[in-house]
mmCIF file of C-alpha atoms in Angstrom:
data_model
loop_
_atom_site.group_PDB
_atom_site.id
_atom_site.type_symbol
_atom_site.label_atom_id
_atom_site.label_comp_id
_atom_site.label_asym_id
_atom_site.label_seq_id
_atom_site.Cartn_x
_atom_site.Cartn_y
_atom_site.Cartn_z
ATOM 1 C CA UNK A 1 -41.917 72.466 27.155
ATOM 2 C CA UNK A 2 -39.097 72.071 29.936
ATOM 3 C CA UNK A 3 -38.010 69.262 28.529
ATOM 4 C CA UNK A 4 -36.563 70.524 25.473
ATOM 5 C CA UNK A 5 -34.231 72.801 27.218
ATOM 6 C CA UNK A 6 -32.859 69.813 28.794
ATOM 7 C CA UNK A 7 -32.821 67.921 25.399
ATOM 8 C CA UNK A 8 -30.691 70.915 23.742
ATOM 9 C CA UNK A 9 -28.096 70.503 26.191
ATOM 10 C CA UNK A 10 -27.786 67.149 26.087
ATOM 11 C CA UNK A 11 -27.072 67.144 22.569
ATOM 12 C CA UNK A 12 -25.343 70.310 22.344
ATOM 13 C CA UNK A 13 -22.355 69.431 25.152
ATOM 14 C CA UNK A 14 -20.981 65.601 23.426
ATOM 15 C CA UNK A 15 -20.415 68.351 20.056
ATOM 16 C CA UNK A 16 -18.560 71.270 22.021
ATOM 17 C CA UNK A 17 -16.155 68.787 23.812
ATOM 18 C CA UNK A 18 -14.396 67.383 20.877
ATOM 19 C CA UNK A 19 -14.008 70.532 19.319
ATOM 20 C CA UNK A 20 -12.275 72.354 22.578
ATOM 21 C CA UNK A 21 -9.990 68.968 22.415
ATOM 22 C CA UNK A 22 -9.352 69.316 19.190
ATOM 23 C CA UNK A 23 -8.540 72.727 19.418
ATOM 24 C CA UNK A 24 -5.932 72.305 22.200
ATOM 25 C CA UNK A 25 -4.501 69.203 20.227
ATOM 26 C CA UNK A 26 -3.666 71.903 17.506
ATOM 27 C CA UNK A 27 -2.347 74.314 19.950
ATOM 28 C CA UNK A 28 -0.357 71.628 21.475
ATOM 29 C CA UNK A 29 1.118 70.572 17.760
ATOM 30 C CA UNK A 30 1.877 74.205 16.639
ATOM 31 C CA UNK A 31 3.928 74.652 20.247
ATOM 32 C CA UNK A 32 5.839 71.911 19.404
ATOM 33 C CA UNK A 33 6.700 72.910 16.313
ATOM 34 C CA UNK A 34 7.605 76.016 17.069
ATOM 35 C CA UNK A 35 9.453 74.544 19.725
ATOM 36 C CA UNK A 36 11.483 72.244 17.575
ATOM 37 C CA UNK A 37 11.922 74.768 15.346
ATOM 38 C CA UNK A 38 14.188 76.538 17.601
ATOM 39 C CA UNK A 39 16.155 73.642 18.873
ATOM 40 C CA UNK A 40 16.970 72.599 15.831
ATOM 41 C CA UNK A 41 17.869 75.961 14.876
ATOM 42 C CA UNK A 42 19.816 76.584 17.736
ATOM 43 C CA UNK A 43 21.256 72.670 16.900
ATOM 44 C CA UNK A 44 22.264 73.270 13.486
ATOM 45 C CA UNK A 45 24.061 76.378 14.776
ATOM 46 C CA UNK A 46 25.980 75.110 17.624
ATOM 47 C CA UNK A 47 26.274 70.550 16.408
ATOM 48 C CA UNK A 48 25.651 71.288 13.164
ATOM 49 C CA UNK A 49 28.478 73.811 12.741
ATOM 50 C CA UNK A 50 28.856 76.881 10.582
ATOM 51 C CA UNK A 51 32.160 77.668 9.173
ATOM 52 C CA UNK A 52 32.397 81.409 10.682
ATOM 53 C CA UNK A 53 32.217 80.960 14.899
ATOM 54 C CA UNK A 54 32.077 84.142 16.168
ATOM 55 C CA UNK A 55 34.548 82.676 19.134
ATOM 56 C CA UNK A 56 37.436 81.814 16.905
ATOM 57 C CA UNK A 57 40.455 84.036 17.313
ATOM 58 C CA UNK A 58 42.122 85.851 14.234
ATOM 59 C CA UNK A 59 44.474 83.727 11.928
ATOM 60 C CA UNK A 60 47.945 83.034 14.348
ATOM 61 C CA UNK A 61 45.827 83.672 17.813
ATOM 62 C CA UNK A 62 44.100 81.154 20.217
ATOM 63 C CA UNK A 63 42.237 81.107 23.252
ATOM 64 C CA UNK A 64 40.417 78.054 25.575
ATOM 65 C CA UNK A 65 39.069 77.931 28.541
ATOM 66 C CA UNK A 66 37.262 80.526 30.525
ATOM 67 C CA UNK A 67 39.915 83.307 28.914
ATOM 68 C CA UNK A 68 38.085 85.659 27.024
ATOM 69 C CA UNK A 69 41.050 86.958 25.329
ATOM 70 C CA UNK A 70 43.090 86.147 22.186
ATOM 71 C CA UNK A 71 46.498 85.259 22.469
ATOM 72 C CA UNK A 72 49.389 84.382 19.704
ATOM 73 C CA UNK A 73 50.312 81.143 19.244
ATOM 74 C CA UNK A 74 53.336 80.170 21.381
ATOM 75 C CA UNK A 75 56.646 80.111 19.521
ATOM 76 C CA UNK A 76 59.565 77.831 19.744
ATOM 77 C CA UNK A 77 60.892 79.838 22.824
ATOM 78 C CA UNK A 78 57.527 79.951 24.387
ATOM 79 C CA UNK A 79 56.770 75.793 23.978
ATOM 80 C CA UNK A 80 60.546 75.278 25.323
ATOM 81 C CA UNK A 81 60.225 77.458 28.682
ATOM 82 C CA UNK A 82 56.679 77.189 29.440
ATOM 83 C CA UNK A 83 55.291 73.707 28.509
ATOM 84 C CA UNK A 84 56.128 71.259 30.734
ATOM 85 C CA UNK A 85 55.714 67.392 29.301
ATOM 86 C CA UNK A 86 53.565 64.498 32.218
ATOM 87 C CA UNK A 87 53.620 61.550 29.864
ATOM 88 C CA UNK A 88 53.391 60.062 26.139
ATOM 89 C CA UNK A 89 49.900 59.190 25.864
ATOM 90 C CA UNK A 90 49.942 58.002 21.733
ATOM 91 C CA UNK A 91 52.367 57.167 19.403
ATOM 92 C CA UNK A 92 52.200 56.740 15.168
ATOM 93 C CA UNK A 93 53.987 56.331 12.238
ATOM 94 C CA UNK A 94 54.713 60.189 11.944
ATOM 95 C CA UNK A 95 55.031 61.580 15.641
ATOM 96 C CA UNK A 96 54.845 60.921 19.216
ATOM 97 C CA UNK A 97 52.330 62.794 21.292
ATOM 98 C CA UNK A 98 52.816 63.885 24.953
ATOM 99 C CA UNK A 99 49.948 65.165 27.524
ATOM 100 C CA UNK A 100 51.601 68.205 28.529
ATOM 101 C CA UNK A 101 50.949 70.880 30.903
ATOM 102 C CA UNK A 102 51.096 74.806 30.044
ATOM 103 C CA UNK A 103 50.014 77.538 32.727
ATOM 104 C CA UNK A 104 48.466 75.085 34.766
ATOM 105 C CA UNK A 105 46.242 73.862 31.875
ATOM 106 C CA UNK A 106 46.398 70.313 30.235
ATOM 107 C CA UNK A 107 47.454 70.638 26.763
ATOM 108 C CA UNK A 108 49.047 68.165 23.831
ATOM 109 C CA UNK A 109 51.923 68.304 22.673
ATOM 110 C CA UNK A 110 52.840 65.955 19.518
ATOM 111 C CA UNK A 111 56.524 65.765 18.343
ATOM 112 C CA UNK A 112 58.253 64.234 15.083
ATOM 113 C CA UNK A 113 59.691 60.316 15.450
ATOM 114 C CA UNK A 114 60.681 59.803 11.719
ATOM 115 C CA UNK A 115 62.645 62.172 10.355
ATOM 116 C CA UNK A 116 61.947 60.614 6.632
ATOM 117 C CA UNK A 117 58.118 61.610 7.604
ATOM 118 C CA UNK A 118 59.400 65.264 8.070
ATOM 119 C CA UNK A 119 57.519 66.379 4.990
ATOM 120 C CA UNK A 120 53.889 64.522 6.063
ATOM 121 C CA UNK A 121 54.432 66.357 9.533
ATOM 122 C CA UNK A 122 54.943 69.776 8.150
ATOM 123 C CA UNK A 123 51.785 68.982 5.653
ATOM 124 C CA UNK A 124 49.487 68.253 8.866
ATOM 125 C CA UNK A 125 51.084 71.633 10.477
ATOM 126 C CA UNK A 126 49.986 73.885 7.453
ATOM 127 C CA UNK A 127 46.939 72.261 7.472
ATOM 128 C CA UNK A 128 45.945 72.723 11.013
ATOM 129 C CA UNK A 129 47.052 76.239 10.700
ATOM 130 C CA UNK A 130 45.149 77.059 7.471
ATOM 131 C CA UNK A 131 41.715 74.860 8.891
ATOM 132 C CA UNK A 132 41.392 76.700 12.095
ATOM 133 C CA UNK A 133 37.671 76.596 12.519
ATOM 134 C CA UNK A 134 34.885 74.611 14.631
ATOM 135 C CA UNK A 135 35.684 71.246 12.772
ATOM 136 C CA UNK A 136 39.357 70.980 13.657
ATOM 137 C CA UNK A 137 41.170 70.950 17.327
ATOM 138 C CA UNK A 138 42.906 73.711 18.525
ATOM 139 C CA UNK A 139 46.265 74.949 17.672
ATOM 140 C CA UNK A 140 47.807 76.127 20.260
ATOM 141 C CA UNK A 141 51.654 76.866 18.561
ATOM 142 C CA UNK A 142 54.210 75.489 17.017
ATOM 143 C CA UNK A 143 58.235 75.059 16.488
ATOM 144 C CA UNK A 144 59.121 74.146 12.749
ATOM 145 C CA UNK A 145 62.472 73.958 13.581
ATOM 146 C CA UNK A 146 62.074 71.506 16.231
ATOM 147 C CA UNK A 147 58.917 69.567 14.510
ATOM 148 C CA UNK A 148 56.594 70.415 17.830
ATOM 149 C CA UNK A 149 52.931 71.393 17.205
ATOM 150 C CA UNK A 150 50.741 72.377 20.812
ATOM 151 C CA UNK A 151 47.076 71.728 20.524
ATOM 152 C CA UNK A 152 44.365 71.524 23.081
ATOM 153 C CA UNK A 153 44.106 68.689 25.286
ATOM 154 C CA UNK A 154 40.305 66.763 25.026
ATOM 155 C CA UNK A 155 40.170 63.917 27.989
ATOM 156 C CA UNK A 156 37.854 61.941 26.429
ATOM 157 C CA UNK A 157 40.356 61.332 23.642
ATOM 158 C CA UNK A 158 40.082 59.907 20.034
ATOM 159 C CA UNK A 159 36.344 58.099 19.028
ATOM 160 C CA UNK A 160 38.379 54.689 19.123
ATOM 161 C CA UNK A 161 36.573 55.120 22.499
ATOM 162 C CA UNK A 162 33.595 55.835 22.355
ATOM 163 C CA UNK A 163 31.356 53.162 23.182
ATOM 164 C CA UNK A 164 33.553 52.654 26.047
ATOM 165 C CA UNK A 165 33.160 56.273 27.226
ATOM 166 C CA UNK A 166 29.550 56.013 26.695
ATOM 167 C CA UNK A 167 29.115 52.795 29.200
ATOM 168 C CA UNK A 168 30.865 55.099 31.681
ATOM 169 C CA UNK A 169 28.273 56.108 34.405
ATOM 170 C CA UNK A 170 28.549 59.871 33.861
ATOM 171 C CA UNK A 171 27.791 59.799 30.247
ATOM 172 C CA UNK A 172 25.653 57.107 30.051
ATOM 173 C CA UNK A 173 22.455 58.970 29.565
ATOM 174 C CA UNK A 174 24.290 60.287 26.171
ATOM 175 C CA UNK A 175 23.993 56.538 24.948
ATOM 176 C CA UNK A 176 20.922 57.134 22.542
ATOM 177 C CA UNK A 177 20.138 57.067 19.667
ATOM 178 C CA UNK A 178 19.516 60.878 19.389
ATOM 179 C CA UNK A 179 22.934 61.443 20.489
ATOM 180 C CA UNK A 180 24.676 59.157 18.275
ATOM 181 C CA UNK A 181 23.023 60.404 15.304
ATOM 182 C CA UNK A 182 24.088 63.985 16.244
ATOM 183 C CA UNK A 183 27.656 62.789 16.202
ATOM 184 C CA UNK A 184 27.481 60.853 12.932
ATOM 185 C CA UNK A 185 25.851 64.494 11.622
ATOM 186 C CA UNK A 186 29.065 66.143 13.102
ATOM 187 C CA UNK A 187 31.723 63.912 11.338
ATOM 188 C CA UNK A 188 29.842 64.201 7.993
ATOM 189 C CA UNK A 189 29.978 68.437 8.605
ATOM 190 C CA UNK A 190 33.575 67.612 9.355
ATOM 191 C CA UNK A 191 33.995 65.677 5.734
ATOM 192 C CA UNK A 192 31.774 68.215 3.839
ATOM 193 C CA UNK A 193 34.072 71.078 5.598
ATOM 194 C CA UNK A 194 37.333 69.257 3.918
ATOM 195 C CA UNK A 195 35.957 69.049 0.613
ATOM 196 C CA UNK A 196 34.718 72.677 0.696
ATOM 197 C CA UNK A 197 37.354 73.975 2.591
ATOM 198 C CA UNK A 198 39.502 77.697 2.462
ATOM 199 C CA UNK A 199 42.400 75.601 0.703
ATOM 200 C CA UNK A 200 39.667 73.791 -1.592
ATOM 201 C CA UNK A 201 38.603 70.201 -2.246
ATOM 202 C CA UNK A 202 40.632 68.068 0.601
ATOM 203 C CA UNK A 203 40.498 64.247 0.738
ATOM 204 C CA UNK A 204 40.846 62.232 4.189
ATOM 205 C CA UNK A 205 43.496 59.654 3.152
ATOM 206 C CA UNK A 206 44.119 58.427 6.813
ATOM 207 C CA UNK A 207 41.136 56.459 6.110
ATOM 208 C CA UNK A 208 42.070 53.099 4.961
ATOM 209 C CA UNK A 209 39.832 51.438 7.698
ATOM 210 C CA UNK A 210 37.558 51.918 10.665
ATOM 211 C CA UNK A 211 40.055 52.174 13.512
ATOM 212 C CA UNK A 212 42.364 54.403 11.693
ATOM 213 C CA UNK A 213 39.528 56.487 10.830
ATOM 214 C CA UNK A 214 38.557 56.706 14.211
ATOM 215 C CA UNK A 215 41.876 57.508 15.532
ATOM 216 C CA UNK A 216 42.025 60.607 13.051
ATOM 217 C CA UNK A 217 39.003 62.318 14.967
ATOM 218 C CA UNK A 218 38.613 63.609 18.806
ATOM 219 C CA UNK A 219 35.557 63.135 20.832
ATOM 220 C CA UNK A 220 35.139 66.717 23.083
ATOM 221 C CA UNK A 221 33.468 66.817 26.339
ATOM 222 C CA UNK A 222 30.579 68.537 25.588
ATOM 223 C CA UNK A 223 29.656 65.192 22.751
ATOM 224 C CA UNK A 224 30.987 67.098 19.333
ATOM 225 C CA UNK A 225 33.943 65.676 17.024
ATOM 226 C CA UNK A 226 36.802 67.135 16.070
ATOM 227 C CA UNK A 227 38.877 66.481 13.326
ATOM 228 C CA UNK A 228 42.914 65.862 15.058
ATOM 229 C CA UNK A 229 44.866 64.531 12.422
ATOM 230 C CA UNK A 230 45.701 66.299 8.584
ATOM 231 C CA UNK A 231 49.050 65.086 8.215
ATOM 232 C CA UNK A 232 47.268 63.134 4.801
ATOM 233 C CA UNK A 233 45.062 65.394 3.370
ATOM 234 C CA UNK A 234 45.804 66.129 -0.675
ATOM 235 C CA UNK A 235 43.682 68.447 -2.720
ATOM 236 C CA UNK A 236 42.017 67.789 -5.666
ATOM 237 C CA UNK A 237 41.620 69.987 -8.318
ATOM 238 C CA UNK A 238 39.651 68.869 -11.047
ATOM 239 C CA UNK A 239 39.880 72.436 -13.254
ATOM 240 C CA UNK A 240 44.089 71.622 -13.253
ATOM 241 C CA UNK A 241 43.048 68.022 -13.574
ATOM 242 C CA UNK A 242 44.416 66.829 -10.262
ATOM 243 C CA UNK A 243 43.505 63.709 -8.298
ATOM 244 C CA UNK A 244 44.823 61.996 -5.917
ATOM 245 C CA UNK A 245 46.288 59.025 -4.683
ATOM 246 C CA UNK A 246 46.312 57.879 -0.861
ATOM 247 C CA UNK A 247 49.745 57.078 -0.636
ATOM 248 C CA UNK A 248 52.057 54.348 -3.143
ATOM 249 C CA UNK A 249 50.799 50.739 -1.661
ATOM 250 C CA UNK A 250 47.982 48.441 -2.756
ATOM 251 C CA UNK A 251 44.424 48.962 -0.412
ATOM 252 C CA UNK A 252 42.466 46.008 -0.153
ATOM 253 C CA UNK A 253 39.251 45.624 1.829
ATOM 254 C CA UNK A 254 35.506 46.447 1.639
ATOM 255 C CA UNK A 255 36.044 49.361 3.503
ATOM 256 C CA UNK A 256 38.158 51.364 1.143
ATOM 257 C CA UNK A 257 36.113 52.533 -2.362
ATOM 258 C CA UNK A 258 36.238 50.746 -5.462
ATOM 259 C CA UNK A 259 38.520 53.016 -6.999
ATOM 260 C CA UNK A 260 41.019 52.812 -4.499
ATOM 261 C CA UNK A 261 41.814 49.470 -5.331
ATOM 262 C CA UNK A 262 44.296 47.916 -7.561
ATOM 263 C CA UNK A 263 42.097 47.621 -10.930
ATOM 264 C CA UNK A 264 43.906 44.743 -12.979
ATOM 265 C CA UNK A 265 43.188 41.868 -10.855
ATOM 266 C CA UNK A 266 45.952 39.715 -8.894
ATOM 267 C CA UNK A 267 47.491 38.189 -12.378
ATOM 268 C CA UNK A 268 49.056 42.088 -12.387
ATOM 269 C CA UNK A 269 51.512 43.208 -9.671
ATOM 270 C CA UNK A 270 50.542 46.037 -8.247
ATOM 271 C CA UNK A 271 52.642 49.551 -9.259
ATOM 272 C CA UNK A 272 51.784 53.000 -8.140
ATOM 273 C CA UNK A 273 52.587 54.536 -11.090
ATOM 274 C CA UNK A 274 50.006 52.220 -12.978
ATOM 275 C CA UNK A 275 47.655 53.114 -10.328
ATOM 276 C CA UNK A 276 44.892 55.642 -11.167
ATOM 277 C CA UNK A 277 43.985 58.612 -9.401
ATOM 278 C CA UNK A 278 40.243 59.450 -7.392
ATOM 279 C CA UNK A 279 38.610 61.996 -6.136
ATOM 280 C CA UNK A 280 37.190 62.965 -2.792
ATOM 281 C CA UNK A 281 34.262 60.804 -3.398
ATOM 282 C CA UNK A 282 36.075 58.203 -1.626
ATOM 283 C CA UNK A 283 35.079 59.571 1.559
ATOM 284 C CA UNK A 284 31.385 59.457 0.539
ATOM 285 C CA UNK A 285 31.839 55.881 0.219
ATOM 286 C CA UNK A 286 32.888 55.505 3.859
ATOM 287 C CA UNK A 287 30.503 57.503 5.456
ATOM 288 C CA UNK A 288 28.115 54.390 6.132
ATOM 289 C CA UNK A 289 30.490 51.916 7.699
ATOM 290 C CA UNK A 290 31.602 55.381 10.052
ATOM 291 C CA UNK A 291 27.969 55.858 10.910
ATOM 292 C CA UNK A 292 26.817 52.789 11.804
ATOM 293 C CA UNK A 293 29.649 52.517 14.521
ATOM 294 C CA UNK A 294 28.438 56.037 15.921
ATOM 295 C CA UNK A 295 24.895 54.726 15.524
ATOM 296 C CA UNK A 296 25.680 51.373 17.346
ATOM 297 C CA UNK A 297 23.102 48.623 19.078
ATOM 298 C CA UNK A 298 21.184 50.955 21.045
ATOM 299 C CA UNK A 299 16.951 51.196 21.116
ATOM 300 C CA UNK A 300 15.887 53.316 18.112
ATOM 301 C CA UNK A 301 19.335 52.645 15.681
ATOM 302 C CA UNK A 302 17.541 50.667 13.678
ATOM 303 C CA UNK A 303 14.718 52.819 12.809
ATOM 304 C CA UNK A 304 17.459 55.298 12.577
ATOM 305 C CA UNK A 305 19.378 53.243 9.679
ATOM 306 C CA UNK A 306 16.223 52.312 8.123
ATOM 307 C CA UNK A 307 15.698 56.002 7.478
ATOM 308 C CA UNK A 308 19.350 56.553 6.356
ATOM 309 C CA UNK A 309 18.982 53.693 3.899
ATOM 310 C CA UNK A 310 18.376 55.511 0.781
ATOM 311 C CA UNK A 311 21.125 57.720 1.149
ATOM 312 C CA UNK A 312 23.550 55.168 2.521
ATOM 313 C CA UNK A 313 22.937 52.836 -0.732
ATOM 314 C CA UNK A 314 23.837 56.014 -2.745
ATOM 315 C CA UNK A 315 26.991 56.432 -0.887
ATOM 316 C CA UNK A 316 27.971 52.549 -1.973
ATOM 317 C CA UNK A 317 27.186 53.457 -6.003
ATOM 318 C CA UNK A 318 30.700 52.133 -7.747
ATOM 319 C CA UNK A 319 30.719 54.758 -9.721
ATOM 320 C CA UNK A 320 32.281 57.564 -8.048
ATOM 321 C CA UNK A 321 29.974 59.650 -9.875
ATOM 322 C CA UNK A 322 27.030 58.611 -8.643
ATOM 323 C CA UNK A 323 27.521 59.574 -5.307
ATOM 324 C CA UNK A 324 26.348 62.208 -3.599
ATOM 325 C CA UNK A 325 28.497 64.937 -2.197
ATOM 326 C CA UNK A 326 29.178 65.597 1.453
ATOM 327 C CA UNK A 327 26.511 68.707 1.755
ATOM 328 C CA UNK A 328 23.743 66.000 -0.175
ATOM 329 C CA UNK A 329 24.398 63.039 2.634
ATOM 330 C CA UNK A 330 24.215 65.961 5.283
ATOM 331 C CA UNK A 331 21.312 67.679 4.491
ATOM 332 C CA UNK A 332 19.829 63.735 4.606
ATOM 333 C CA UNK A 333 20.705 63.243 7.760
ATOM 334 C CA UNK A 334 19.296 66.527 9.105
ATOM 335 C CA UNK A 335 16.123 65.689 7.446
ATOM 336 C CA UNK A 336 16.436 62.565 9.366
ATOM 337 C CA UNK A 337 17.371 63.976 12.791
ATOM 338 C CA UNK A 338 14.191 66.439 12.597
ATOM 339 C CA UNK A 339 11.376 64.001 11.394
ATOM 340 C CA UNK A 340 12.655 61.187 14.574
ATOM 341 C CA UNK A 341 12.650 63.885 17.201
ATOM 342 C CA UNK A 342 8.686 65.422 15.997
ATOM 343 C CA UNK A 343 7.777 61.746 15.569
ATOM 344 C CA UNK A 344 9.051 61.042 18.859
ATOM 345 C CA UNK A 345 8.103 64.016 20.782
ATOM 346 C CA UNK A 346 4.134 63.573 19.457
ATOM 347 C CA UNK A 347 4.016 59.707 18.639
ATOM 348 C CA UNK A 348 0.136 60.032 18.506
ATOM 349 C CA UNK A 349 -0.490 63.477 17.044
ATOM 350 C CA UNK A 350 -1.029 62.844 13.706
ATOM 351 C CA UNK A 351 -3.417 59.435 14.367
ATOM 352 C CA UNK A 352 -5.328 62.166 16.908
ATOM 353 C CA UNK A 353 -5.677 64.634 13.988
#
């Protein structure tokens, strides 16, 4: 009779154990995903950038820094007596650009070279004006009438640089894949931005390969891009029935879409007036060579482009059509982002359950 007290037990403890286990193992997974659930939150707030940022200044006002307070942006009389130029740091086709100093705070200021390029420099000076927002660098003023434009200075410069930056010892522990994918997710919100913009459907035509795309984008210190360059950025408007063309010579190259090519074949010299007009779907079709330079060689890429596949083949359809927008090759990749960081933050949670 004393035994089977002892034989209850025995039996009774091996059954209670699992379930306790189990029961923590769902406590643990529901944590987590309320965890993740507000990081990504707070991610798609902050990296994955909403148009309306609470910290941007009215239309014609600026502020950086620690300085809590708007101020205008600098006119011709303020840029002459206040900004004081340290050294040329970049030089392009349209204008020269000088790290400058104002009020004892490293700025840029970028100045005309070409006076025949006076009208692309004015375009990229209406545009940075009209595009304030968390996607584009900071104006800081301006002088038409000398062709000067101030923005805000970022050290770690344009993402030419990047993978250099990233085998510097301070930011090496950025050099993940996590990271990388969270800039690639940051220069497709800057594309979607252009083609949904205030102005309306904007196309990057500074784009005619991977280094000049590069050079059109900063990389801040904090890991987000901004977009530096708009002196070539025409609007389509489909209702008026206007493409565009990304300036009068021939493109040749992979890297450039389908449609931006000269379509009679080399028996034809090329003419621009023969040349037909795209659409912003152009961009779409370089969003995959762009990404897998921000993805690069490090552990977990691969799994990462595996995943981004699908939507990557999409983006290489030769029809224009058939491509998805901007917002459809985000969304992907945000899809993407969440499902690597659960899968690597509970590798064995679903073979436990």
């Amino acid at each position: 009779m004393e035994k089977k007290p002892h034989f209850i037990r025995r039996e009774f403890l091996p059954r209670e154990v699992p379930s306790v286990s189990l029961a923590l193992l769902l406590a643990a997974v529901l944590l987590l995903n309320a965890l993740l659930y507000l990081y990504l939150n707070k991610f798609y707030n902050s990296l994955g950038r909403v148009e309306t940022d609470p910290g941007l200044c009215p239309f014609g006002h600026f502020k950086f820094g620690a300085v809590k307070n708007c101020s205008p942006w600098l006119s011709c009389e303020a840029i002459n007596r206040e900004v004081r130029k340290l050294k040329c740091v970049g030089e392009g086709a349209v204008k020269k650009v000088f790290l400058s100093e104002w009020k004892e705070k490293k700025v840029v200021l970028s100045q005309l070279t070409n006076s025949e390029l006076k009208e692309d420099f004015l375009h990229g000076l209406k545009m940075l004006k009209a595009l304030q927002s968390k996607y584009v660098v900071r104006l800081l003023g301006y002088c038409e009438q000398q062709f000067t434009i101030l923005t805000e200075y970022h050290p770690l410069g344009s993402l030419r640089r990047l993978n250099e930056t990233l085998h510097i010892p301070k930011y090496k522990g950025m050099n993940t894949w996590h990271r990388r994918l969270m800039l690639a997710i940051d220069y497709v919100s800057v594309i979607r931005y252009l083609h949904s913009s205030p102005l309306g459907t904007l196309v990057m035509c500074d784009s005619n390969d991977l280094d000049k795309v590069l050079s059109q984008y900063l990389l801040t210190s904090d890991f987000h891009v901004l977009v530096n360059d708009l002196d070539a950025l025409p609007l389509v408007n489909r209702s008026a029935g206007r493409l565009v063309k990304c300036g009068h010579r021939e493109l040749r190259g992979e890297f450039v879409a389908p449609e931006q090519r000269w379509p009679y074949g080399e028996d034809v010299p090329f003419e621009d007036d023969l040349m037909p007009p795209y659409d912003e779907k152009t961009d779409i079709w370089k969003i995959p060579d762009v990404s897998n330079f921000f993805l690069g060689h490090v552990e977990g890429s691969d799994i990462v482009r595996l995943h981004l596949f699908d939507i990557h083949a999409a983006c290489k359809k030769k029809d224009p059509a058939e491509r998805p927008s901007a917002q459809e090759v985000l969304d992907t990749y945000r899809k993407v982002l969440t499902l690597l960081i659960r899968e690597a933050a509970m590798p064995g949670a679903r073979e436990m359950l």
